[in-house]
mmCIF file of C-alpha atoms in Angstrom:
data_model
loop_
_atom_site.group_PDB
_atom_site.id
_atom_site.type_symbol
_atom_site.label_atom_id
_atom_site.label_comp_id
_atom_site.label_asym_id
_atom_site.label_seq_id
_atom_site.Cartn_x
_atom_site.Cartn_y
_atom_site.Cartn_z
ATOM 1 C CA MET A 31 -19.254 12.219 5.148
ATOM 2 C CA ALA A 32 -18.318 15.780 4.201
ATOM 3 C CA ALA A 33 -14.720 16.701 4.881
ATOM 4 C CA THR A 34 -13.884 18.756 7.954
ATOM 5 C CA VAL A 35 -11.600 21.715 7.342
ATOM 6 C CA VAL A 36 -8.949 22.414 9.975
ATOM 7 C CA ARG A 37 -6.901 25.583 9.702
ATOM 8 C CA GLY A 38 -3.295 24.828 8.843
ATOM 9 C CA GLN A 39 -0.221 27.032 8.680
ATOM 10 C CA ASN A 40 0.422 27.582 4.967
ATOM 11 C CA VAL A 41 -2.598 25.675 3.638
ATOM 12 C CA ASP A 42 -5.637 24.197 5.338
ATOM 13 C CA ILE A 43 -6.129 20.546 6.252
ATOM 14 C CA ARG A 44 -9.199 18.890 4.726
ATOM 15 C CA MET A 45 -10.071 15.763 6.708
ATOM 16 C CA TRP A 46 -12.308 12.774 5.963
ATOM 17 C CA ALA A 47 -11.560 11.644 9.517
ATOM 18 C CA ARG A 48 -13.020 13.188 12.649
ATOM 19 C CA PRO A 49 -10.298 15.474 14.085
ATOM 20 C CA ASP A 50 -11.138 14.541 17.686
ATOM 21 C CA GLU A 51 -10.540 10.872 16.870
ATOM 22 C CA VAL A 52 -7.073 11.396 15.347
ATOM 23 C CA GLU A 53 -4.106 10.817 17.644
ATOM 24 C CA GLU A 54 -2.256 13.894 18.876
ATOM 25 C CA PHE A 55 1.037 13.001 17.173
ATOM 26 C CA ALA A 56 -0.717 12.552 13.823
ATOM 27 C CA MET A 57 -2.469 15.934 14.129
ATOM 28 C CA ARG A 58 0.893 17.523 14.904
ATOM 29 C CA GLN A 59 2.341 15.922 11.779
ATOM 30 C CA LEU A 60 -0.526 17.240 9.669
ATOM 31 C CA GLN A 61 0.147 20.743 10.939
ATOM 32 C CA ASN A 62 3.820 20.316 10.054
ATOM 33 C CA ILE A 63 2.880 19.208 6.546
ATOM 34 C CA SER A 64 0.546 22.186 6.155
ATOM 35 C CA ALA A 65 3.497 24.477 6.860
ATOM 36 C CA LEU A 66 5.443 23.334 3.781
ATOM 37 C CA PRO A 67 5.830 26.417 1.551
ATOM 38 C CA TRP A 68 5.423 24.307 -1.602
ATOM 39 C CA ALA A 69 2.002 22.891 -0.615
ATOM 40 C CA VAL A 70 -0.859 23.604 -3.017
ATOM 41 C CA LYS A 71 -4.508 24.307 -2.061
ATOM 42 C CA HIS A 72 -4.780 22.063 1.040
ATOM 43 C CA ILE A 73 -3.684 18.737 2.553
ATOM 44 C CA ALA A 74 -6.196 15.896 2.018
ATOM 45 C CA VAL A 75 -6.476 13.499 4.972
ATOM 46 C CA MET A 76 -8.034 10.079 4.538
ATOM 47 C CA PRO A 77 -10.327 8.417 7.129
ATOM 48 C CA ASP A 78 -7.695 5.799 7.992
ATOM 49 C CA VAL A 79 -5.106 8.437 8.949
ATOM 50 C CA HIS A 80 -2.519 7.592 11.593
ATOM 51 C CA TYR A 81 0.986 8.534 12.698
ATOM 52 C CA GLY A 82 3.909 7.746 10.386
ATOM 53 C CA LYS A 83 7.536 8.743 9.829
ATOM 54 C CA GLY A 84 7.640 12.396 8.784
ATOM 55 C CA ALA A 85 4.218 12.400 7.152
ATOM 56 C CA THR A 86 1.100 10.684 8.407
ATOM 57 C CA VAL A 87 -0.121 7.499 6.795
ATOM 58 C CA GLY A 88 -3.347 8.436 5.041
ATOM 59 C CA SER A 89 -2.251 11.828 3.700
ATOM 60 C CA VAL A 90 -2.380 13.190 0.160
ATOM 61 C CA ILE A 91 -0.053 16.121 -0.491
ATOM 62 C CA ALA A 92 0.196 18.193 -3.663
ATOM 63 C CA LEU A 93 3.463 20.118 -3.908
ATOM 64 C CA ARG A 94 4.559 22.718 -6.431
ATOM 65 C CA ASP A 95 7.983 21.846 -7.912
ATOM 66 C CA ALA A 96 8.938 19.773 -4.873
ATOM 67 C CA VAL A 97 8.534 16.291 -3.409
ATOM 68 C CA SER A 98 9.130 14.910 0.072
ATOM 69 C CA PRO A 99 10.368 11.286 0.073
ATOM 70 C CA ALA A 100 8.991 10.749 3.602
ATOM 71 C CA ALA A 101 5.554 11.695 2.261
ATOM 72 C CA VAL A 102 5.790 8.635 0.015
ATOM 73 C CA GLY A 103 6.941 6.227 2.695
ATOM 74 C CA VAL A 104 9.800 3.773 2.892
ATOM 75 C CA ASP A 105 7.955 0.995 1.044
ATOM 76 C CA ILE A 106 7.858 2.767 -2.309
ATOM 77 C CA GLY A 107 5.029 1.552 -4.506
ATOM 78 C CA CYS A 108 3.360 -0.512 -1.788
ATOM 79 C CA GLY A 109 -0.123 -1.430 -2.917
ATOM 80 C CA MET A 110 -2.733 -4.033 -3.726
ATOM 81 C CA ALA A 111 -3.650 -6.500 -6.440
ATOM 82 C CA THR A 112 -6.684 -8.742 -6.788
ATOM 83 C CA VAL A 113 -8.420 -10.952 -9.329
ATOM 84 C CA ARG A 114 -11.906 -12.464 -9.378
ATOM 85 C CA THR A 115 -12.127 -16.129 -10.366
ATOM 86 C CA SER A 116 -14.903 -18.318 -11.755
ATOM 87 C CA LEU A 117 -14.847 -20.462 -8.596
ATOM 88 C CA THR A 118 -17.528 -20.281 -5.944
ATOM 89 C CA ALA A 119 -17.378 -21.191 -2.273
ATOM 90 C CA SER A 120 -18.838 -24.614 -3.027
ATOM 91 C CA ASP A 121 -15.802 -25.428 -5.204
ATOM 92 C CA LEU A 122 -13.392 -25.005 -2.286
ATOM 93 C CA PRO A 123 -12.374 -27.985 -0.123
ATOM 94 C CA GLU A 124 -13.907 -28.338 3.320
ATOM 95 C CA THR A 125 -10.556 -27.651 4.957
ATOM 96 C CA LEU A 126 -8.395 -24.897 3.489
ATOM 97 C CA ARG A 127 -5.132 -25.720 5.255
ATOM 98 C CA GLY A 128 -3.781 -27.623 2.258
ATOM 99 C CA LEU A 129 -4.549 -24.741 -0.112
ATOM 100 C CA ARG A 130 -2.872 -22.315 2.251
ATOM 101 C CA SER A 131 0.223 -24.558 2.407
ATOM 102 C CA ARG A 132 0.471 -24.786 -1.384
ATOM 103 C CA MET A 133 0.216 -20.999 -1.682
ATOM 104 C CA GLU A 134 2.884 -20.517 0.978
ATOM 105 C CA ALA A 135 5.126 -22.943 -0.925
ATOM 106 C CA VAL A 136 5.219 -20.749 -4.043
ATOM 107 C CA VAL A 137 5.265 -17.259 -2.472
ATOM 108 C CA PRO A 138 8.071 -16.684 0.074
ATOM 109 C CA VAL A 139 7.031 -14.590 3.081
ATOM 110 C CA GLY A 140 8.863 -12.614 5.765
ATOM 111 C CA PHE A 141 12.589 -12.378 5.011
ATOM 112 C CA ALA A 142 12.540 -15.387 2.671
ATOM 113 C CA GLN A 143 13.201 -15.094 -1.054
ATOM 114 C CA HIS A 144 13.103 -17.316 -4.132
ATOM 115 C CA LYS A 145 16.016 -19.723 -4.619
ATOM 116 C CA ALA A 146 15.772 -19.129 -8.355
ATOM 117 C CA THR A 147 14.291 -16.057 -10.000
ATOM 118 C CA ALA A 148 10.506 -16.379 -10.328
ATOM 119 C CA PHE A 149 9.552 -13.675 -12.831
ATOM 120 C CA THR A 150 8.498 -14.558 -16.384
ATOM 121 C CA GLU A 151 7.170 -12.856 -19.501
ATOM 122 C CA ARG A 152 3.712 -13.964 -18.358
ATOM 123 C CA ASP A 153 3.940 -11.418 -15.554
ATOM 124 C CA ALA A 154 5.206 -8.306 -17.326
ATOM 125 C CA SER A 155 7.082 -7.309 -20.466
ATOM 126 C CA ASP A 156 10.689 -6.208 -21.024
ATOM 127 C CA TRP A 157 12.324 -7.707 -17.960
ATOM 128 C CA ALA A 158 15.747 -7.246 -19.554
ATOM 129 C CA GLY A 159 15.163 -3.515 -19.947
ATOM 130 C CA PHE A 160 13.820 -3.241 -16.421
ATOM 131 C CA TRP A 161 16.862 -4.909 -14.853
ATOM 132 C CA ARG A 162 19.296 -2.891 -17.027
ATOM 133 C CA LYS A 163 17.932 0.231 -15.298
ATOM 134 C CA PHE A 164 19.208 -1.155 -11.993
ATOM 135 C CA ASP A 165 22.720 -0.087 -13.029
ATOM 136 C CA ASP A 166 21.550 3.544 -13.088
ATOM 137 C CA LEU A 167 20.169 3.534 -9.527
ATOM 138 C CA THR A 168 22.041 5.290 -6.732
ATOM 139 C CA PRO A 169 25.428 3.615 -6.070
ATOM 140 C CA ALA A 170 24.238 3.009 -2.487
ATOM 141 C CA VAL A 171 22.265 -0.058 -3.660
ATOM 142 C CA LYS A 172 24.629 -1.419 -6.312
ATOM 143 C CA ALA A 173 25.403 -4.525 -4.231
ATOM 144 C CA ARG A 174 21.696 -5.420 -3.956
ATOM 145 C CA ALA A 175 20.984 -6.526 -7.543
ATOM 146 C CA ASP A 176 20.965 -10.256 -6.820
ATOM 147 C CA LYS A 177 18.802 -9.810 -3.734
ATOM 148 C CA ALA A 178 16.343 -7.625 -5.646
ATOM 149 C CA MET A 179 16.024 -10.258 -8.382
ATOM 150 C CA HIS A 180 15.361 -13.062 -5.904
ATOM 151 C CA GLN A 181 12.902 -10.993 -3.866
ATOM 152 C CA MET A 182 10.841 -10.294 -6.979
ATOM 153 C CA GLY A 183 7.631 -12.230 -6.353
ATOM 154 C CA THR A 184 7.839 -12.285 -2.541
ATOM 155 C CA LEU A 185 5.393 -11.006 0.056
ATOM 156 C CA GLY A 186 7.475 -9.640 2.939
ATOM 157 C CA GLY A 187 6.123 -9.239 6.466
ATOM 158 C CA GLY A 188 4.318 -6.716 8.638
ATOM 159 C CA ASN A 189 0.902 -5.839 7.269
ATOM 160 C CA HIS A 190 1.553 -7.474 3.899
ATOM 161 C CA PHE A 191 -0.750 -10.379 3.145
ATOM 162 C CA LEU A 192 -1.998 -12.871 0.589
ATOM 163 C CA GLU A 193 -5.638 -13.947 0.770
ATOM 164 C CA VAL A 194 -8.365 -16.055 -0.746
ATOM 165 C CA CYS A 195 -11.662 -14.197 -0.320
ATOM 166 C CA LEU A 196 -15.369 -14.619 -1.005
ATOM 167 C CA ASP A 197 -17.662 -11.829 -2.137
ATOM 168 C CA THR A 198 -21.339 -11.595 -1.227
ATOM 169 C CA ASP A 199 -22.205 -13.718 -4.294
ATOM 170 C CA GLN A 200 -19.830 -16.399 -2.949
ATOM 171 C CA ARG A 201 -17.383 -15.895 -5.814
ATOM 172 C CA VAL A 202 -13.712 -16.574 -5.028
ATOM 173 C CA TRP A 203 -11.119 -13.805 -5.288
ATOM 174 C CA VAL A 204 -7.340 -13.766 -4.784
ATOM 175 C CA MET A 205 -5.994 -10.619 -3.116
ATOM 176 C CA LEU A 206 -2.534 -9.519 -2.031
ATOM 177 C CA HIS A 207 -0.778 -6.550 -0.451
ATOM 178 C CA SER A 208 2.944 -5.917 -0.938
ATOM 179 C CA GLY A 209 5.464 -3.396 -2.242
ATOM 180 C CA SER A 210 9.018 -2.910 -3.457
ATOM 181 C CA ARG A 211 10.601 -5.149 -0.810
ATOM 182 C CA GLY A 212 14.130 -4.514 0.490
ATOM 183 C CA ILE A 213 15.346 -2.577 -2.521
ATOM 184 C CA GLY A 214 12.539 -0.020 -2.303
ATOM 185 C CA ASN A 215 13.162 0.476 1.395
ATOM 186 C CA GLU A 216 16.881 1.039 0.874
ATOM 187 C CA LEU A 217 16.272 3.535 -1.926
ATOM 188 C CA ALA A 218 13.766 5.434 0.216
ATOM 189 C CA GLN A 219 16.040 5.551 3.273
ATOM 190 C CA HIS A 220 18.959 6.750 1.145
ATOM 191 C CA HIS A 221 17.034 9.619 -0.411
ATOM 192 C CA ILE A 222 15.391 10.680 2.862
ATOM 193 C CA SER A 223 18.898 10.969 4.322
ATOM 194 C CA VAL A 224 20.103 13.027 1.350
ATOM 195 C CA ALA A 225 17.109 15.380 1.548
ATOM 196 C CA ARG A 226 17.755 16.105 5.228
ATOM 197 C CA THR A 227 21.193 17.541 4.333
ATOM 198 C CA LEU A 228 19.936 20.144 1.844
ATOM 199 C CA ALA A 229 20.116 23.778 2.952
ATOM 200 C CA HIS A 230 16.594 24.747 1.869
ATOM 201 C CA ASN A 231 15.193 22.243 4.404
ATOM 202 C CA ALA A 232 16.975 23.719 7.412
ATOM 203 C CA GLU A 233 13.948 25.617 8.765
ATOM 204 C CA LEU A 234 11.313 22.911 8.345
ATOM 205 C CA PRO A 235 9.313 21.994 11.472
ATOM 206 C CA ASP A 236 10.255 18.323 11.020
ATOM 207 C CA PRO A 237 13.560 17.294 9.357
ATOM 208 C CA ASP A 238 11.884 14.104 8.098
ATOM 209 C CA LEU A 239 9.658 16.241 5.830
ATOM 210 C CA ALA A 240 12.728 17.390 3.859
ATOM 211 C CA VAL A 241 12.007 17.889 0.162
ATOM 212 C CA PHE A 242 13.802 17.803 -3.144
ATOM 213 C CA LEU A 243 13.278 20.782 -5.460
ATOM 214 C CA ALA A 244 12.600 20.686 -9.193
ATOM 215 C CA GLY A 245 15.587 21.329 -11.418
ATOM 216 C CA THR A 246 18.164 19.957 -8.975
ATOM 217 C CA PRO A 247 20.316 16.848 -9.454
ATOM 218 C CA GLU A 248 19.020 15.464 -6.155
ATOM 219 C CA MET A 249 15.416 15.659 -7.404
ATOM 220 C CA ALA A 250 16.362 14.020 -10.710
ATOM 221 C CA ALA A 251 18.140 11.174 -8.900
ATOM 222 C CA TYR A 252 15.220 10.610 -6.539
ATOM 223 C CA ARG A 253 12.566 10.584 -9.252
ATOM 224 C CA HIS A 254 14.623 8.153 -11.323
ATOM 225 C CA ASP A 255 14.983 5.724 -8.421
ATOM 226 C CA LEU A 256 11.411 6.297 -7.227
ATOM 227 C CA TYR A 257 9.787 5.428 -10.552
ATOM 228 C CA TRP A 258 11.950 2.326 -10.892
ATOM 229 C CA ALA A 259 10.910 1.182 -7.405
ATOM 230 C CA GLN A 260 7.244 1.842 -8.172
ATOM 231 C CA ASP A 261 7.605 -0.338 -11.268
ATOM 232 C CA TYR A 262 9.340 -3.002 -9.155
ATOM 233 C CA ALA A 263 6.396 -3.028 -6.741
ATOM 234 C CA ARG A 264 3.847 -3.351 -9.553
ATOM 235 C CA ARG A 265 5.800 -6.203 -11.129
ATOM 236 C CA ASN A 266 6.272 -7.873 -7.740
ATOM 237 C CA ARG A 267 2.515 -8.065 -7.233
ATOM 238 C CA ALA A 268 1.991 -9.354 -10.766
ATOM 239 C CA VAL A 269 4.480 -12.195 -10.228
ATOM 240 C CA MET A 270 2.869 -13.247 -6.936
ATOM 241 C CA LEU A 271 -0.623 -13.108 -8.404
ATOM 242 C CA ARG A 272 0.446 -15.378 -11.257
ATOM 243 C CA LEU A 273 2.176 -17.824 -8.891
ATOM 244 C CA VAL A 274 -0.968 -18.154 -6.773
ATOM 245 C CA CYS A 275 -3.231 -18.390 -9.810
ATOM 246 C CA ASP A 276 -1.042 -21.247 -11.064
ATOM 247 C CA VAL A 277 -1.672 -23.053 -7.764
ATOM 248 C CA LEU A 278 -5.400 -22.635 -8.309
ATOM 249 C CA ARG A 279 -5.129 -23.822 -11.929
ATOM 250 C CA ALA A 280 -3.451 -27.000 -10.758
ATOM 251 C CA GLU A 281 -6.171 -27.520 -8.157
ATOM 252 C CA PHE A 282 -9.109 -26.474 -10.370
ATOM 253 C CA PRO A 283 -8.185 -27.061 -14.045
ATOM 254 C CA ARG A 284 -11.333 -25.365 -15.401
ATOM 255 C CA ILE A 285 -10.873 -22.161 -13.413
ATOM 256 C CA ARG A 286 -11.063 -18.809 -15.236
ATOM 257 C CA PHE A 287 -9.730 -15.442 -14.136
ATOM 258 C CA GLU A 288 -11.085 -11.975 -14.828
ATOM 259 C CA GLU A 289 -8.909 -8.907 -15.481
ATOM 260 C CA PRO A 290 -6.786 -8.158 -12.380
ATOM 261 C CA ILE A 291 -7.111 -4.888 -10.460
ATOM 262 C CA SER A 292 -3.905 -3.294 -9.172
ATOM 263 C CA CYS A 293 -3.187 -0.032 -7.385
ATOM 264 C CA HIS A 294 -0.329 1.680 -5.572
ATOM 265 C CA HIS A 295 -0.958 3.375 -2.250
ATOM 266 C CA ASN A 296 2.554 4.710 -1.436
ATOM 267 C CA TYR A 297 3.702 6.652 -4.467
ATOM 268 C CA VAL A 298 4.249 9.872 -6.407
ATOM 269 C CA ALA A 299 2.333 10.940 -9.503
ATOM 270 C CA GLU A 300 2.537 13.971 -11.787
ATOM 271 C CA GLU A 301 -1.018 15.303 -11.961
ATOM 272 C CA THR A 302 -3.058 18.443 -12.602
ATOM 273 C CA HIS A 303 -5.311 19.680 -9.800
ATOM 274 C CA PHE A 304 -7.131 22.994 -9.500
ATOM 275 C CA GLY A 305 -5.568 24.042 -12.794
ATOM 276 C CA GLU A 306 -1.992 23.518 -11.675
ATOM 277 C CA GLU A 307 0.583 20.828 -12.500
ATOM 278 C CA VAL A 308 1.740 19.333 -9.208
ATOM 279 C CA LEU A 309 3.598 16.386 -7.762
ATOM 280 C CA VAL A 310 1.137 14.402 -5.652
ATOM 281 C CA THR A 311 2.365 12.063 -2.929
ATOM 282 C CA ARG A 312 -0.095 9.485 -1.647
ATOM 283 C CA LYS A 313 1.109 7.786 1.521
ATOM 284 C CA GLY A 314 -1.535 5.289 2.505
ATOM 285 C CA ALA A 315 -4.006 6.464 -0.145
ATOM 286 C CA ILE A 316 -5.151 5.262 -3.552
ATOM 287 C CA HIS A 317 -6.003 7.206 -6.675
ATOM 288 C CA ALA A 318 -9.797 7.334 -6.986
ATOM 289 C CA GLY A 319 -10.481 9.057 -10.289
ATOM 290 C CA ARG A 320 -14.053 8.896 -11.577
ATOM 291 C CA GLY A 321 -14.815 5.327 -12.662
ATOM 292 C CA GLU A 322 -11.411 3.987 -11.583
ATOM 293 C CA LEU A 323 -11.418 0.650 -9.745
ATOM 294 C CA GLY A 324 -9.479 0.377 -6.503
ATOM 295 C CA ILE A 325 -8.931 -1.886 -3.494
ATOM 296 C CA ILE A 326 -9.405 -0.916 0.158
ATOM 297 C CA PRO A 327 -8.512 -3.786 2.515
ATOM 298 C CA GLY A 328 -9.497 -4.212 6.136
ATOM 299 C CA SER A 329 -7.539 -6.251 8.661
ATOM 300 C CA MET A 330 -7.116 -10.025 8.775
ATOM 301 C CA GLY A 331 -10.514 -11.383 9.725
ATOM 302 C CA THR A 332 -12.681 -8.376 8.812
ATOM 303 C CA GLY A 333 -12.815 -8.230 5.008
ATOM 304 C CA SER A 334 -12.064 -5.762 2.218
ATOM 305 C CA TYR A 335 -13.748 -3.614 -0.420
ATOM 306 C CA ILE A 336 -13.488 -3.261 -4.183
ATOM 307 C CA VAL A 337 -14.417 0.329 -4.989
ATOM 308 C CA ARG A 338 -14.987 2.684 -7.898
ATOM 309 C CA GLY A 339 -13.646 6.212 -7.605
ATOM 310 C CA LEU A 340 -15.922 9.243 -7.688
ATOM 311 C CA GLY A 341 -13.172 11.663 -8.716
ATOM 312 C CA ASN A 342 -13.680 14.078 -5.824
ATOM 313 C CA PRO A 343 -11.414 17.068 -6.580
ATOM 314 C CA ASP A 344 -11.107 18.091 -2.924
ATOM 315 C CA SER A 345 -9.355 14.801 -2.102
ATOM 316 C CA PHE A 346 -7.078 15.207 -5.140
ATOM 317 C CA GLU A 347 -9.115 12.265 -6.504
ATOM 318 C CA SER A 348 -7.985 9.989 -3.683
ATOM 319 C CA ALA A 349 -9.378 7.550 -1.109
ATOM 320 C CA SER A 350 -8.082 5.585 1.859
ATOM 321 C CA HIS A 351 -5.729 2.633 1.451
ATOM 322 C CA GLY A 352 -7.296 0.456 4.147
ATOM 323 C CA ALA A 353 -8.622 0.422 7.675
ATOM 324 C CA GLY A 354 -5.556 2.082 9.208
ATOM 325 C CA ARG A 355 -3.994 1.225 12.533
ATOM 326 C CA ARG A 356 -5.575 2.512 15.741
ATOM 327 C CA MET A 357 -2.713 1.327 17.938
ATOM 328 C CA SER A 358 0.999 0.692 17.480
ATOM 329 C CA ARG A 359 2.419 -2.791 17.043
ATOM 330 C CA ASN A 360 3.980 -2.668 20.508
ATOM 331 C CA LYS A 361 0.702 -1.643 22.114
ATOM 332 C CA ALA A 362 -1.141 -4.388 20.221
ATOM 333 C CA ARG A 363 1.295 -7.022 21.517
ATOM 334 C CA LYS A 364 0.752 -5.770 25.076
ATOM 335 C CA THR A 365 -3.020 -5.532 24.703
ATOM 336 C CA PHE A 366 -3.952 -8.772 22.927
ATOM 337 C CA THR A 367 -3.161 -12.472 23.325
ATOM 338 C CA GLU A 368 -3.014 -15.442 20.979
ATOM 339 C CA GLN A 369 -6.457 -16.387 22.282
ATOM 340 C CA ASP A 370 -7.779 -12.964 21.248
ATOM 341 C CA LEU A 371 -6.258 -13.455 17.792
ATOM 342 C CA ALA A 372 -7.871 -16.874 17.408
ATOM 343 C CA ALA A 373 -11.249 -15.462 18.406
ATOM 344 C CA GLN A 374 -11.029 -12.449 16.090
ATOM 345 C CA THR A 375 -9.930 -14.562 13.096
ATOM 346 C CA SER A 376 -12.450 -17.350 13.649
ATOM 347 C CA GLY A 377 -13.354 -18.994 10.354
ATOM 348 C CA VAL A 378 -10.178 -17.809 8.600
ATOM 349 C CA GLU A 379 -7.396 -20.266 7.741
ATOM 350 C CA CYS A 380 -4.353 -18.296 8.938
ATOM 351 C CA ARG A 381 -1.566 -18.060 11.484
ATOM 352 C CA LYS A 382 -2.889 -17.588 14.985
ATOM 353 C CA ASP A 383 0.406 -17.429 16.904
ATOM 354 C CA ALA A 384 2.190 -14.716 18.886
ATOM 355 C CA GLY A 385 4.223 -13.692 15.830
ATOM 356 C CA VAL A 386 1.211 -12.023 14.203
ATOM 357 C CA VAL A 387 -0.708 -10.757 17.249
ATOM 358 C CA ASP A 388 0.291 -7.202 16.249
ATOM 359 C CA GLU A 389 -1.828 -7.699 13.099
ATOM 360 C CA ILE A 390 -4.977 -8.635 15.046
ATOM 361 C CA PRO A 391 -8.162 -6.935 13.776
ATOM 362 C CA GLY A 392 -8.547 -5.138 17.104
ATOM 363 C CA ALA A 393 -5.368 -3.158 16.391
ATOM 364 C CA TYR A 394 -7.030 -1.586 13.348
ATOM 365 C CA LYS A 395 -9.833 0.899 12.838
ATOM 366 C CA ASP A 396 -13.240 -0.400 11.859
ATOM 367 C CA ILE A 397 -13.213 -0.766 8.063
ATOM 368 C CA ASP A 398 -16.963 -0.156 7.734
ATOM 369 C CA THR A 399 -16.644 3.166 9.580
ATOM 370 C CA VAL A 400 -13.720 4.113 7.354
ATOM 371 C CA MET A 401 -15.822 3.354 4.288
ATOM 372 C CA ALA A 402 -18.792 5.344 5.589
ATOM 373 C CA ASN A 403 -16.532 8.345 6.139
ATOM 374 C CA GLN A 404 -15.483 8.421 2.479
ATOM 375 C CA SER A 405 -18.818 7.866 0.756
ATOM 376 C CA ASP A 406 -18.143 10.988 -1.325
ATOM 377 C CA LEU A 407 -14.784 9.597 -2.504
ATOM 378 C CA VAL A 408 -15.694 6.069 -3.672
ATOM 379 C CA GLU A 409 -18.657 3.787 -4.241
ATOM 380 C CA VAL A 410 -18.589 0.133 -3.250
ATOM 381 C CA VAL A 411 -18.435 -2.437 -6.055
ATOM 382 C CA ALA A 412 -17.977 -5.563 -3.913
ATOM 383 C CA LYS A 413 -17.347 -6.512 -0.308
ATOM 384 C CA LEU A 414 -14.973 -9.427 0.266
ATOM 385 C CA LYS A 415 -14.382 -11.641 3.291
ATOM 386 C CA GLN A 416 -11.185 -13.655 3.540
ATOM 387 C CA VAL A 417 -11.253 -17.419 4.146
ATOM 388 C CA VAL A 418 -7.461 -17.829 3.827
ATOM 389 C CA CYS A 419 -4.955 -15.227 5.000
ATOM 390 C CA ILE A 420 -1.173 -15.632 4.706
ATOM 391 C CA LYS A 421 1.196 -13.297 6.546
ATOM 392 C CA GLY A 422 4.961 -13.208 6.889
#
């Protein structure tokens, strides 16, 4: 699908979604983003776009000497990780409830955390150096060090998930979606609040789009905390992936694992686009440089895609982060029942109770349509279908 160009205020809005199918509030947010005086070239809008705080989920924004923390999102560094195994569907037990239980036993979900720290040198290097940097974070989170350590290697709730999937060759994959947990959220909320107080943001159409400017102490403090939280999120996924792979090793001693794939989809990167050095925020979008592998999940029960980026310059070398919600959590709870959830997740070993009805596939956009709309951004490497799905 070729992008549709919608006239914006300071820059245009280039959309890989059909404008008439995007909710009114989200279109209003995109216009607000286009009014930012620091925006470069255009705003890139992914096919899974939907309303978010300040900036839409599914937006890629390149700013000159500025960054908006709300255009990153409150779950800094949220993203995906996956690994392909040597197992095939025939290796799995007839019932998967026991495997799901053993995975849930090693990866805390929801508000739960590890009783003892779970990270090891098998997951990432220089843990001592990483935790020393905690002392340099904003004083607002100083009391959260112990919590951050014990949440390292935990899933969280909402749309975060841990899955066992099969590809079309019946090979088994492990996939997970999570971010920087409570510490990332607190850092994001703190800096969004600081940005709203700065004088240069007084005339913005939406106070939640407040930015930090290059060369200021506020920008330096935010970027320091931001990059630490992005590293936390990456390490968090690595720890969980290792914990689940250890469960599979115990179950299948001869199992082998390929090189994992990992990608952020709520983050900031320093990049060069259209000949200019810019700060790119991807909120609900992955980097899709030419040849780069990425992960685009659907909803529980519908499947996911492993993709290879095509490096499209007009999208700032980006692609969608998933299917994207088509209705709010509250509307989903009012629209669907536990019976609907059971029907839409038939064949998947997962929770089917009222606590996760808001994550029902029907609350999300159709992942195959989303993929078709970004055929000039990525090419499909593999399509996966979950057989186990764990949610908080």
